[in-house]
CSV table of C-alpha atoms in Angstrom, one decimal:
chain,number,residue,atom,x,y,z
A,48,UNK,CA,34.4,6.2,-15.4
A,49,UNK,CA,35.1,4.8,-11.9
A,50,UNK,CA,32.6,2.0,-12.1
A,51,UNK,CA,30.9,-0.3,-14.5
A,52,UNK,CA,27.1,-0.6,-15.3
A,53,UNK,CA,27.1,-4.0,-13.7
A,54,UNK,CA,28.5,-2.6,-10.5
A,55,UNK,CA,26.1,0.3,-10.2
A,56,UNK,CA,23.1,-1.8,-11.1
A,57,UNK,CA,23.9,-4.4,-8.4
A,58,UNK,CA,22.4,-2.3,-5.6
A,59,UNK,CA,19.7,-4.0,-3.4
A,60,UNK,CA,16.1,-2.7,-3.6
A,61,UNK,CA,13.5,-2.9,-0.8
A,62,UNK,CA,9.7,-2.9,-1.3
A,63,UNK,CA,6.4,-4.1,0.1
A,64,UNK,CA,7.1,-3.4,3.8
A,65,UNK,CA,4.2,-4.5,6.0
A,66,UNK,CA,3.5,-5.1,9.8
A,67,UNK,CA,1.3,-7.3,11.8
A,68,UNK,CA,-1.8,-5.6,13.4
A,69,UNK,CA,-1.3,-7.1,16.9
A,70,UNK,CA,2.3,-8.2,17.0
A,71,UNK,CA,5.7,-6.5,16.8
A,72,UNK,CA,6.7,-8.1,13.6
A,73,UNK,CA,7.4,-6.6,10.1
A,74,UNK,CA,8.2,-8.1,6.7
A,75,UNK,CA,9.5,-6.8,3.4
A,76,UNK,CA,10.8,-7.9,0.0
A,77,UNK,CA,14.5,-7.5,-0.8
A,78,UNK,CA,15.7,-7.6,-4.4
A,79,UNK,CA,19.4,-8.2,-5.2
A,80,UNK,CA,20.5,-8.5,-8.8
A,81,UNK,CA,16.9,-9.2,-9.7
A,82,UNK,CA,16.5,-12.0,-7.2
A,83,UNK,CA,13.5,-11.4,-4.9
A,84,UNK,CA,13.2,-12.8,-1.3
A,85,UNK,CA,11.1,-12.2,1.8
A,86,UNK,CA,12.6,-11.0,5.0
A,87,UNK,CA,11.1,-10.6,8.5
A,88,UNK,CA,12.1,-9.0,11.8
A,89,UNK,CA,10.6,-9.3,15.3
A,90,UNK,CA,10.7,-6.6,18.0
A,91,UNK,CA,12.1,-5.3,20.1
A,92,UNK,CA,15.5,-6.1,18.5
A,93,UNK,CA,14.2,-6.4,14.9
A,94,UNK,CA,17.0,-8.6,13.8
A,95,UNK,CA,16.4,-9.2,10.0
A,96,UNK,CA,15.9,-12.8,8.9
A,97,UNK,CA,15.5,-14.1,5.3
A,98,UNK,CA,12.6,-16.6,5.1
A,99,UNK,CA,12.6,-17.5,1.4
A,100,UNK,CA,15.5,-18.8,-0.6
A,101,UNK,CA,14.9,-17.9,-4.2
A,102,UNK,CA,18.1,-17.8,-6.2
A,103,UNK,CA,17.0,-17.0,-9.8
A,104,UNK,CA,16.2,-13.7,-11.5
A,105,UNK,CA,13.1,-15.1,-13.2
A,106,UNK,CA,11.1,-11.9,-13.4
A,107,UNK,CA,8.4,-13.2,-11.0
A,108,UNK,CA,7.6,-10.4,-8.6
A,109,UNK,CA,6.8,-10.9,-4.9
A,110,UNK,CA,4.0,-8.6,-3.7
A,111,UNK,CA,1.1,-8.3,-1.2
A,112,UNK,CA,2.8,-9.5,1.9
A,113,UNK,CA,0.0,-10.1,4.3
A,114,UNK,CA,0.1,-11.0,8.0
A,115,UNK,CA,-2.7,-12.5,10.0
A,116,UNK,CA,-3.7,-10.0,12.7
A,117,UNK,CA,-1.8,-11.9,15.4
A,118,UNK,CA,1.4,-12.0,13.2
A,119,UNK,CA,1.6,-15.8,13.3
A,120,UNK,CA,1.0,-16.4,9.6
A,121,UNK,CA,2.6,-14.5,6.6
A,122,UNK,CA,1.4,-14.8,3.0
A,123,UNK,CA,2.8,-13.4,-0.2
A,124,UNK,CA,1.8,-13.4,-3.9
A,125,UNK,CA,4.3,-14.6,-6.5
A,126,UNK,CA,3.9,-13.6,-10.1
A,127,UNK,CA,1.8,-11.2,-12.1
A,128,UNK,CA,2.3,-7.5,-12.7
A,129,UNK,CA,0.6,-5.5,-10.0
A,130,UNK,CA,1.8,-2.2,-11.5
A,131,UNK,CA,-0.8,-2.7,-14.2
A,132,UNK,CA,1.7,-2.3,-17.1
A,133,UNK,CA,0.9,-5.8,-18.5
A,134,UNK,CA,-1.9,-6.2,-21.1
A,135,UNK,CA,-4.0,-8.9,-19.4
A,136,UNK,CA,-5.1,-10.5,-22.6
A,137,UNK,CA,-6.5,-13.9,-21.7
A,138,UNK,CA,-5.4,-13.2,-18.0
A,139,UNK,CA,-1.9,-14.5,-18.9
A,140,UNK,CA,0.7,-13.5,-16.4
A,141,UNK,CA,4.0,-12.0,-17.6
A,142,UNK,CA,6.8,-14.4,-18.6
A,143,UNK,CA,9.9,-12.2,-19.0
A,144,UNK,CA,12.2,-15.2,-18.5
A,145,UNK,CA,10.7,-17.1,-21.5
A,146,UNK,CA,9.9,-20.1,-19.3
A,147,UNK,CA,8.5,-23.1,-21.1
A,148,UNK,CA,6.1,-23.5,-18.1
A,149,UNK,CA,3.2,-21.0,-18.0
A,150,UNK,CA,3.8,-18.6,-15.0
A,151,UNK,CA,0.8,-18.4,-12.7
A,152,UNK,CA,-0.1,-15.9,-10.0
A,153,UNK,CA,0.1,-17.9,-6.8
A,154,UNK,CA,-0.3,-17.4,-3.0
A,155,UNK,CA,2.4,-18.8,-0.7
A,156,UNK,CA,2.7,-19.2,3.0
A,157,UNK,CA,5.9,-18.4,4.9
A,158,UNK,CA,7.0,-20.6,7.7
A,159,UNK,CA,8.4,-18.2,10.4
A,160,UNK,CA,10.0,-21.2,12.1
A,161,UNK,CA,12.3,-21.8,9.2
A,162,UNK,CA,10.6,-24.4,7.0
A,163,UNK,CA,10.3,-23.9,3.2
A,164,UNK,CA,7.4,-21.7,1.9
A,165,UNK,CA,4.3,-23.7,1.0
A,166,UNK,CA,2.0,-23.0,-1.9
A,167,UNK,CA,-1.5,-22.1,-0.7
A,168,UNK,CA,-3.4,-21.6,-4.0
A,169,UNK,CA,-3.5,-20.0,-7.4
A,170,UNK,CA,-4.9,-16.6,-6.8
A,171,UNK,CA,-4.4,-13.0,-5.7
A,172,UNK,CA,-5.3,-10.4,-3.0
A,173,UNK,CA,-5.1,-12.7,0.0
A,174,UNK,CA,-6.8,-11.9,3.3
A,175,UNK,CA,-6.1,-14.1,6.3
A,176,UNK,CA,-7.6,-14.7,9.7
A,177,UNK,CA,-5.9,-15.7,12.9
A,178,UNK,CA,-7.0,-19.3,12.5
A,179,UNK,CA,-5.5,-19.6,9.0
A,180,UNK,CA,-8.5,-19.2,6.8
A,181,UNK,CA,-7.6,-17.4,3.6
A,182,UNK,CA,-10.0,-15.5,1.3
A,183,UNK,CA,-8.6,-14.6,-2.1
A,184,UNK,CA,-9.5,-13.7,-5.6
A,185,UNK,CA,-9.4,-16.2,-8.5
A,186,UNK,CA,-11.1,-15.8,-11.9
A,187,UNK,CA,-12.7,-12.6,-10.6
A,188,UNK,CA,-14.5,-14.4,-7.7
A,189,UNK,CA,-13.8,-14.9,-4.0
A,190,UNK,CA,-12.3,-18.2,-3.1
A,191,UNK,CA,-11.5,-19.8,0.3
A,192,UNK,CA,-8.9,-22.1,1.6
A,193,UNK,CA,-6.8,-22.6,4.7
A,194,UNK,CA,-3.2,-23.4,5.6
A,195,UNK,CA,-3.6,-27.1,6.3
A,196,UNK,CA,-1.7,-29.4,3.9
A,197,UNK,CA,-4.9,-31.2,2.9
A,198,UNK,CA,-6.9,-28.0,2.2
A,199,UNK,CA,-9.1,-28.0,-0.9
A,200,UNK,CA,-9.6,-24.4,-2.3
A,201,UNK,CA,-13.1,-23.7,-3.5
A,202,UNK,CA,-15.2,-20.8,-4.5
A,203,UNK,CA,-16.5,-19.2,-1.4
A,204,UNK,CA,-19.9,-18.0,-2.6
A,205,UNK,CA,-21.7,-17.0,-5.8
A,206,UNK,CA,-22.4,-13.4,-6.8
A,207,UNK,CA,-22.9,-11.8,-10.3
A,208,UNK,CA,-20.0,-9.4,-10.2
A,209,UNK,CA,-16.2,-9.4,-10.7
A,210,UNK,CA,-15.0,-9.4,-7.1
A,211,UNK,CA,-12.0,-7.9,-5.4
A,212,UNK,CA,-10.6,-6.3,-2.2
A,213,UNK,CA,-11.6,-9.1,0.3
A,214,UNK,CA,-11.5,-7.8,3.9
A,215,UNK,CA,-12.3,-9.8,7.0
A,216,UNK,CA,-14.2,-8.2,9.9
A,217,UNK,CA,-12.2,-7.6,13.1
A,218,UNK,CA,-13.5,-10.9,14.6
A,219,UNK,CA,-12.8,-12.8,11.4
A,220,UNK,CA,-16.4,-14.0,11.0
A,221,UNK,CA,-17.6,-11.9,8.1
A,222,UNK,CA,-16.0,-10.9,4.8
A,223,UNK,CA,-16.5,-7.6,3.0
A,224,UNK,CA,-15.7,-7.4,-0.7
A,225,UNK,CA,-16.2,-5.2,-3.8
A,226,UNK,CA,-18.5,-6.5,-6.5
A,227,UNK,CA,-18.0,-4.7,-9.8
A,228,UNK,CA,-20.9,-5.0,-12.4
A,229,UNK,CA,-21.3,-4.4,-16.1
A,230,UNK,CA,-17.7,-3.7,-17.1
A,231,UNK,CA,-17.2,-1.8,-13.9
A,232,UNK,CA,-19.7,0.9,-14.7
A,233,UNK,CA,-21.0,0.5,-11.1
A,234,UNK,CA,-20.0,-1.6,-8.1
A,235,UNK,CA,-21.3,-2.6,-4.7
A,236,UNK,CA,-19.8,-3.3,-1.3
A,237,UNK,CA,-20.9,-6.8,-0.3
A,238,UNK,CA,-20.7,-8.8,3.0
A,239,UNK,CA,-20.7,-12.5,3.3
A,240,UNK,CA,-21.8,-14.0,6.6
A,241,UNK,CA,-22.4,-17.8,6.0
A,242,UNK,CA,-23.9,-20.1,3.4
A,243,UNK,CA,-27.3,-19.8,5.0
A,244,UNK,CA,-27.4,-16.0,4.9
A,245,UNK,CA,-28.0,-14.0,1.7
A,246,UNK,CA,-25.3,-11.6,0.7
A,247,UNK,CA,-25.7,-8.1,2.1
A,248,UNK,CA,-25.0,-5.2,-0.2
A,249,UNK,CA,-24.5,-1.9,1.6
A,250,UNK,CA,-26.8,0.9,0.4
A,251,UNK,CA,-26.5,-0.2,-3.2
A,252,UNK,CA,-26.7,2.4,-6.0
A,253,UNK,CA,-25.6,3.1,-9.6
A,254,UNK,CA,-22.3,4.5,-8.2
A,255,UNK,CA,-18.9,2.9,-8.0
A,256,UNK,CA,-18.2,1.8,-4.4
A,257,UNK,CA,-14.7,0.8,-3.4
A,258,UNK,CA,-12.2,0.7,-0.6
A,259,UNK,CA,-14.2,-0.8,2.3
A,260,UNK,CA,-12.8,-0.2,5.8
A,261,UNK,CA,-14.3,-1.9,8.9
A,262,UNK,CA,-14.9,0.1,12.1
A,263,UNK,CA,-12.9,-1.1,15.1
A,264,UNK,CA,-15.9,-2.9,16.5
A,265,UNK,CA,-17.1,-4.3,13.2
A,266,UNK,CA,-20.5,-2.7,13.4
A,267,UNK,CA,-20.0,-0.3,10.4
A,268,UNK,CA,-18.1,-0.1,7.1
A,269,UNK,CA,-16.8,3.1,5.5
A,270,UNK,CA,-16.2,3.2,1.8
A,271,UNK,CA,-15.6,5.5,-1.2
A,272,UNK,CA,-18.3,6.2,-3.7
A,273,UNK,CA,-17.8,7.7,-7.2
A,274,UNK,CA,-20.5,8.3,-9.8
A,275,UNK,CA,-21.2,5.4,-12.1
A,276,UNK,CA,-19.9,5.4,-15.6
A,277,UNK,CA,-22.3,6.1,-18.5
A,278,UNK,CA,-24.1,9.0,-20.2
A,279,UNK,CA,-22.7,11.3,-22.8
A,280,UNK,CA,-19.1,10.9,-23.7
A,281,UNK,CA,-16.7,13.2,-21.9
A,282,UNK,CA,-14.8,15.7,-24.0
A,283,UNK,CA,-11.4,14.5,-25.1
A,284,UNK,CA,-9.5,17.8,-24.9
A,285,UNK,CA,-11.1,19.2,-21.8
A,286,UNK,CA,-10.5,18.2,-18.1
A,287,UNK,CA,-13.7,17.4,-16.2
A,288,UNK,CA,-14.2,17.0,-12.5
A,289,UNK,CA,-14.2,13.5,-11.0
A,290,UNK,CA,-16.2,14.0,-7.7
A,291,UNK,CA,-16.3,11.4,-4.9
A,292,UNK,CA,-17.7,10.9,-1.5
A,293,UNK,CA,-17.2,8.9,1.7
A,294,UNK,CA,-20.1,6.8,3.0
A,295,UNK,CA,-20.7,4.8,6.1
A,296,UNK,CA,-23.1,1.9,6.3
A,297,UNK,CA,-24.4,-0.5,9.0
A,298,UNK,CA,-22.6,-3.8,8.5
A,299,UNK,CA,-25.7,-5.9,9.6
A,300,UNK,CA,-28.6,-4.0,8.0
A,301,UNK,CA,-26.9,-2.3,5.1
A,302,UNK,CA,-28.4,1.2,5.5
A,303,UNK,CA,-25.9,3.9,4.9
A,304,UNK,CA,-25.3,7.7,4.9
A,305,UNK,CA,-23.0,10.1,3.2
A,306,UNK,CA,-20.6,11.6,5.7
A,307,UNK,CA,-18.4,13.7,3.4
A,308,UNK,CA,-18.6,14.9,-0.3
A,309,UNK,CA,-15.9,16.5,-2.4
A,310,UNK,CA,-16.6,19.7,-4.3
A,311,UNK,CA,-17.6,19.2,-7.9
A,312,UNK,CA,-14.4,20.8,-9.2
A,313,UNK,CA,-11.1,19.7,-10.8
A,314,UNK,CA,-9.3,20.1,-7.4
A,315,UNK,CA,-12.1,18.1,-5.8
A,316,UNK,CA,-11.5,15.1,-8.1
A,317,UNK,CA,-10.7,11.7,-6.7
A,318,UNK,CA,-7.0,11.6,-5.7
A,319,UNK,CA,-4.8,9.6,-8.0
A,320,UNK,CA,-1.6,9.6,-5.9
A,321,UNK,CA,-0.2,6.8,-3.7
A,322,UNK,CA,-3.0,4.9,-2.1
A,323,UNK,CA,-5.7,7.0,-3.7
A,324,UNK,CA,-8.1,8.1,-0.9
A,325,UNK,CA,-6.1,6.3,1.8
A,326,UNK,CA,-9.3,5.8,3.8
A,327,UNK,CA,-8.7,4.8,7.5
A,328,UNK,CA,-11.1,4.3,10.4
A,329,UNK,CA,-9.1,5.9,13.2
A,330,UNK,CA,-9.6,6.1,17.0
A,331,UNK,CA,-12.5,8.3,18.2
A,332,UNK,CA,-14.7,7.2,15.3
A,333,UNK,CA,-12.9,9.5,12.9
A,334,UNK,CA,-12.4,8.8,9.2
A,335,UNK,CA,-9.0,10.0,7.8
A,336,UNK,CA,-8.4,10.3,4.1
A,337,UNK,CA,-6.3,12.0,1.4
A,338,UNK,CA,-7.7,14.7,-0.9
A,339,UNK,CA,-6.2,17.3,-3.2
A,340,UNK,CA,-8.5,20.2,-2.4
A,341,UNK,CA,-5.8,22.9,-2.5
A,342,UNK,CA,-3.9,21.3,-5.3
A,343,UNK,CA,-1.7,19.3,-2.9
A,344,UNK,CA,-2.4,15.8,-1.5
A,345,UNK,CA,-3.2,16.4,2.2
A,346,UNK,CA,-4.7,14.4,5.1
A,347,UNK,CA,-8.2,15.3,6.3
A,348,UNK,CA,-10.3,14.0,9.1
A,349,UNK,CA,-14.1,13.8,9.5
A,350,UNK,CA,-16.4,12.3,12.2
A,351,UNK,CA,-17.9,8.9,11.1
A,352,UNK,CA,-21.2,10.5,11.9
A,353,UNK,CA,-20.6,13.2,9.4
A,354,UNK,CA,-19.6,16.9,9.6
A,355,UNK,CA,-16.9,19.3,8.3
A,356,UNK,CA,-13.6,17.8,7.3
A,357,UNK,CA,-10.5,19.0,9.3
A,358,UNK,CA,-7.3,19.6,7.5
A,359,UNK,CA,-4.6,17.7,9.3
A,360,UNK,CA,-1.6,18.6,7.1
A,361,UNK,CA,-1.0,21.8,5.2
A,362,UNK,CA,1.5,23.6,3.0
A,363,UNK,CA,2.9,23.1,-0.5
A,364,UNK,CA,3.8,19.5,0.2
A,365,UNK,CA,2.8,16.0,-0.9
A,366,UNK,CA,1.5,13.5,1.6
A,367,UNK,CA,2.2,9.9,0.6
A,368,UNK,CA,2.4,6.4,2.0
A,369,UNK,CA,-0.2,6.7,4.7
A,370,UNK,CA,-0.6,4.1,7.6
A,371,UNK,CA,-2.2,4.1,11.0
A,372,UNK,CA,-0.6,3.8,14.5
A,373,UNK,CA,-1.3,0.6,16.5
A,374,UNK,CA,-3.8,2.4,18.7
A,375,UNK,CA,-5.4,4.3,15.8
A,376,UNK,CA,-4.8,7.7,17.4
A,377,UNK,CA,-2.2,8.8,14.9
A,378,UNK,CA,-1.7,8.7,11.1
A,379,UNK,CA,1.9,8.0,10.0
A,380,UNK,CA,3.0,9.2,6.6
A,381,UNK,CA,5.8,10.3,4.4
A,382,UNK,CA,6.0,13.8,2.9
A,383,UNK,CA,8.5,16.0,1.0
A,384,UNK,CA,9.0,18.5,3.8
A,385,UNK,CA,11.1,19.2,6.9
A,386,UNK,CA,13.3,21.8,8.6
A,387,UNK,CA,15.9,21.9,5.8
A,388,UNK,CA,15.3,24.0,2.7
A,389,UNK,CA,16.2,21.1,0.5
A,390,UNK,CA,13.6,18.7,2.1
A,391,UNK,CA,11.2,19.4,-0.7
A,392,UNK,CA,13.5,17.1,-2.8
A,393,UNK,CA,13.4,14.4,-0.1
A,394,UNK,CA,10.9,12.3,1.8
A,395,UNK,CA,10.7,12.1,5.6
A,396,UNK,CA,8.3,10.3,8.1
A,397,UNK,CA,5.8,12.2,10.2
A,398,UNK,CA,2.8,11.5,12.4
A,399,UNK,CA,-0.3,13.5,13.1
A,400,UNK,CA,-3.2,13.0,15.5
A,401,UNK,CA,-6.4,11.9,13.8
A,402,UNK,CA,-8.2,14.7,15.5
A,403,UNK,CA,-5.7,17.6,15.5
A,404,UNK,CA,-3.6,19.5,12.9
A,405,UNK,CA,-0.4,19.1,14.8
A,406,UNK,CA,2.0,17.0,12.7
A,407,UNK,CA,5.4,16.1,14.2
A,408,UNK,CA,8.5,14.7,12.4
A,409,UNK,CA,9.8,11.3,13.1
A,410,UNK,CA,12.8,11.4,10.8
A,411,UNK,CA,15.0,14.3,9.5
A,412,UNK,CA,18.3,14.7,7.7
A,413,UNK,CA,19.6,14.4,4.2
A,414,UNK,CA,18.2,10.9,3.5
A,415,UNK,CA,15.0,9.6,2.1
A,416,UNK,CA,12.4,7.7,4.2
A,417,UNK,CA,9.2,6.3,2.8
A,418,UNK,CA,6.5,3.6,3.3
A,419,UNK,CA,6.1,3.8,7.1
A,420,UNK,CA,4.2,1.1,9.0
A,421,UNK,CA,3.8,0.7,12.8
A,422,UNK,CA,6.4,-1.7,14.2
A,423,UNK,CA,5.0,-1.7,17.8
A,424,UNK,CA,3.0,0.5,20.2
A,425,UNK,CA,5.6,3.2,20.0
A,426,UNK,CA,7.8,2.5,17.0
A,427,UNK,CA,7.7,2.9,13.2
A,428,UNK,CA,9.4,0.9,10.5
A,429,UNK,CA,10.1,2.4,7.0
A,430,UNK,CA,12.2,2.1,3.9
A,431,UNK,CA,15.3,4.3,4.1
A,432,UNK,CA,17.9,5.4,1.5
A,433,UNK,CA,20.4,8.1,0.7
A,434,UNK,CA,22.1,9.7,-2.3
A,435,UNK,CA,24.9,7.1,-1.9
A,436,UNK,CA,23.2,4.5,0.3
A,437,UNK,CA,20.8,2.0,-1.4
A,438,UNK,CA,17.4,1.0,0.0
A,439,UNK,CA,17.2,-0.7,3.4
A,440,UNK,CA,14.7,-1.0,6.2
A,441,UNK,CA,15.0,1.1,9.4
A,442,UNK,CA,13.1,1.3,12.7
A,443,UNK,CA,12.6,4.4,14.8
A,444,UNK,CA,10.8,5.4,18.0
A,445,UNK,CA,7.7,7.4,17.3
A,446,UNK,CA,9.3,10.4,18.8
A,447,UNK,CA,12.2,10.1,16.4
A,448,UNK,CA,14.7,8.7,18.8
A,449,UNK,CA,16.8,5.5,18.5
A,450,UNK,CA,16.6,5.1,14.8
A,451,UNK,CA,18.6,2.1,13.6
A,452,UNK,CA,19.1,0.4,10.2
A,453,UNK,CA,18.1,-3.2,9.5
A,454,UNK,CA,20.4,-3.8,6.5
A,455,UNK,CA,19.1,-7.3,6.0
A,456,UNK,CA,22.1,-8.3,3.9
A,457,UNK,CA,25.3,-6.4,3.1
A,458,UNK,CA,26.0,-4.5,-0.1
A,459,UNK,CA,27.8,-6.3,-2.9
A,460,UNK,CA,31.6,-6.0,-2.4
A,461,UNK,CA,32.2,-4.1,-5.6
A,462,UNK,CA,29.3,-1.6,-5.2
A,463,UNK,CA,30.8,1.8,-6.0
A,464,UNK,CA,29.6,3.6,-2.9
A,465,UNK,CA,32.5,6.1,-2.7
A,466,UNK,CA,32.2,7.0,-6.4
A,467,UNK,CA,28.6,8.2,-6.1
A,468,UNK,CA,27.8,11.9,-5.7
A,469,UNK,CA,25.1,13.9,-3.8
A,470,UNK,CA,22.9,15.8,-6.2
A,471,UNK,CA,22.4,19.5,-5.8
A,472,UNK,CA,19.0,21.2,-5.9
A,473,UNK,CA,18.5,23.6,-8.8
A,474,UNK,CA,15.5,25.7,-9.9
A,475,UNK,CA,15.0,27.7,-13.0
A,476,UNK,CA,12.1,29.7,-14.7
A,477,UNK,CA,10.2,28.3,-17.6
A,478,UNK,CA,9.2,30.7,-20.5
A,479,UNK,CA,5.7,30.9,-19.0
A,480,UNK,CA,6.9,31.8,-15.5
A,481,UNK,CA,6.8,28.5,-13.7
A,482,UNK,CA,9.5,27.5,-11.3
A,483,UNK,CA,11.0,24.2,-12.5
A,484,UNK,CA,12.8,22.0,-10.1
A,485,UNK,CA,15.8,19.8,-11.0
A,486,UNK,CA,18.8,18.0,-9.6
A,487,UNK,CA,22.4,18.5,-10.7
A,488,UNK,CA,24.8,15.5,-10.5
A,489,UNK,CA,28.3,16.8,-10.6
A,490,UNK,CA,31.3,14.6,-10.0
A,491,UNK,CA,34.6,15.8,-8.5
A,492,UNK,CA,37.1,15.2,-11.4
A,493,UNK,CA,39.9,15.0,-8.9
A,494,UNK,CA,38.6,11.7,-7.6
């Protein structure tokens, strides 16, 4: 063989790309030979810059990169297993390096001016305001701290649930969160205002409420509601529907209303793909979400006041990795489609208006593009790769022009780029008549 296992496994990997809400700044995690580090890039040039200096393959993942809305602060979480493969017995974090010191899940602050990262607190799921206040989850409760060196983290408030998904209001004065009760058989969307104001629970029920999303003016919150757990056991050998609905509630009084409901069918079940429902509050007071109503994950749009859902994407394609343009007028997503017949084996980036079923392509070609995020008012950043080209970050104009790669570090010198092959798309029929898709890797023996 023309290369060794060490050579082929030395390729860099990119994950966790995020962008600031009101600044032309992006960040991502780059993994080389198991060593994870955070990189950032600022527009309009988007020159990549490494802002952490980890040197060991210690198995401690870096996840949940989180910008403050103005892009001046960047947090990340180090440790844990956010793919949920780890048995969380005793809430112990993974220790794949057999360290003699117990690994903890910790939140860190990146200095964008070049100083070393600073530990913020032990915890998870950080949410940060422009003035540096950080709400996060620790021991299943919401805690609060700030970025000052003398900060003393403390539990933010008391409630009876296991909390998660903290989300600041657009003005940074109120915090929404999910409060799960009784082994998660039902859950509420709560809002904290201040110590003198009782917690507000939005139209509470016996259902499981999740994924709170603030309206642009902070006056309302949209969320997903599923039926509560309980009742007779479900049959083991039979699929049953998992219906769900989208609700909107007043963020000051708590009264709410159902604005969309899935059919009580298997295809109407709660989506289990990337991002689940991918609920967004877009411009024009429209709610955009993902559903599998025709057996394919597509984007739909419905008025926040309620009404019929509009299908924004269509066809035998999978919509994944959904984000929102800076002005909220467009949804940006990846999907396995495009003008080439082989694009069903690839991923490209598209955008579609929140109120019209007119998707347009941002990227094309024989590569793979995933995980898009807005990189400015008219640009998109995403993760890019090819059959021979490992993962990197790229930026393109929203109209698909001026795409350029942000390598953020070169390939290892002995990476066998020229020895790799481009797979061929193959299909064949199964005995019961299904078309099975595969890929054939065939090396030219004359090389």
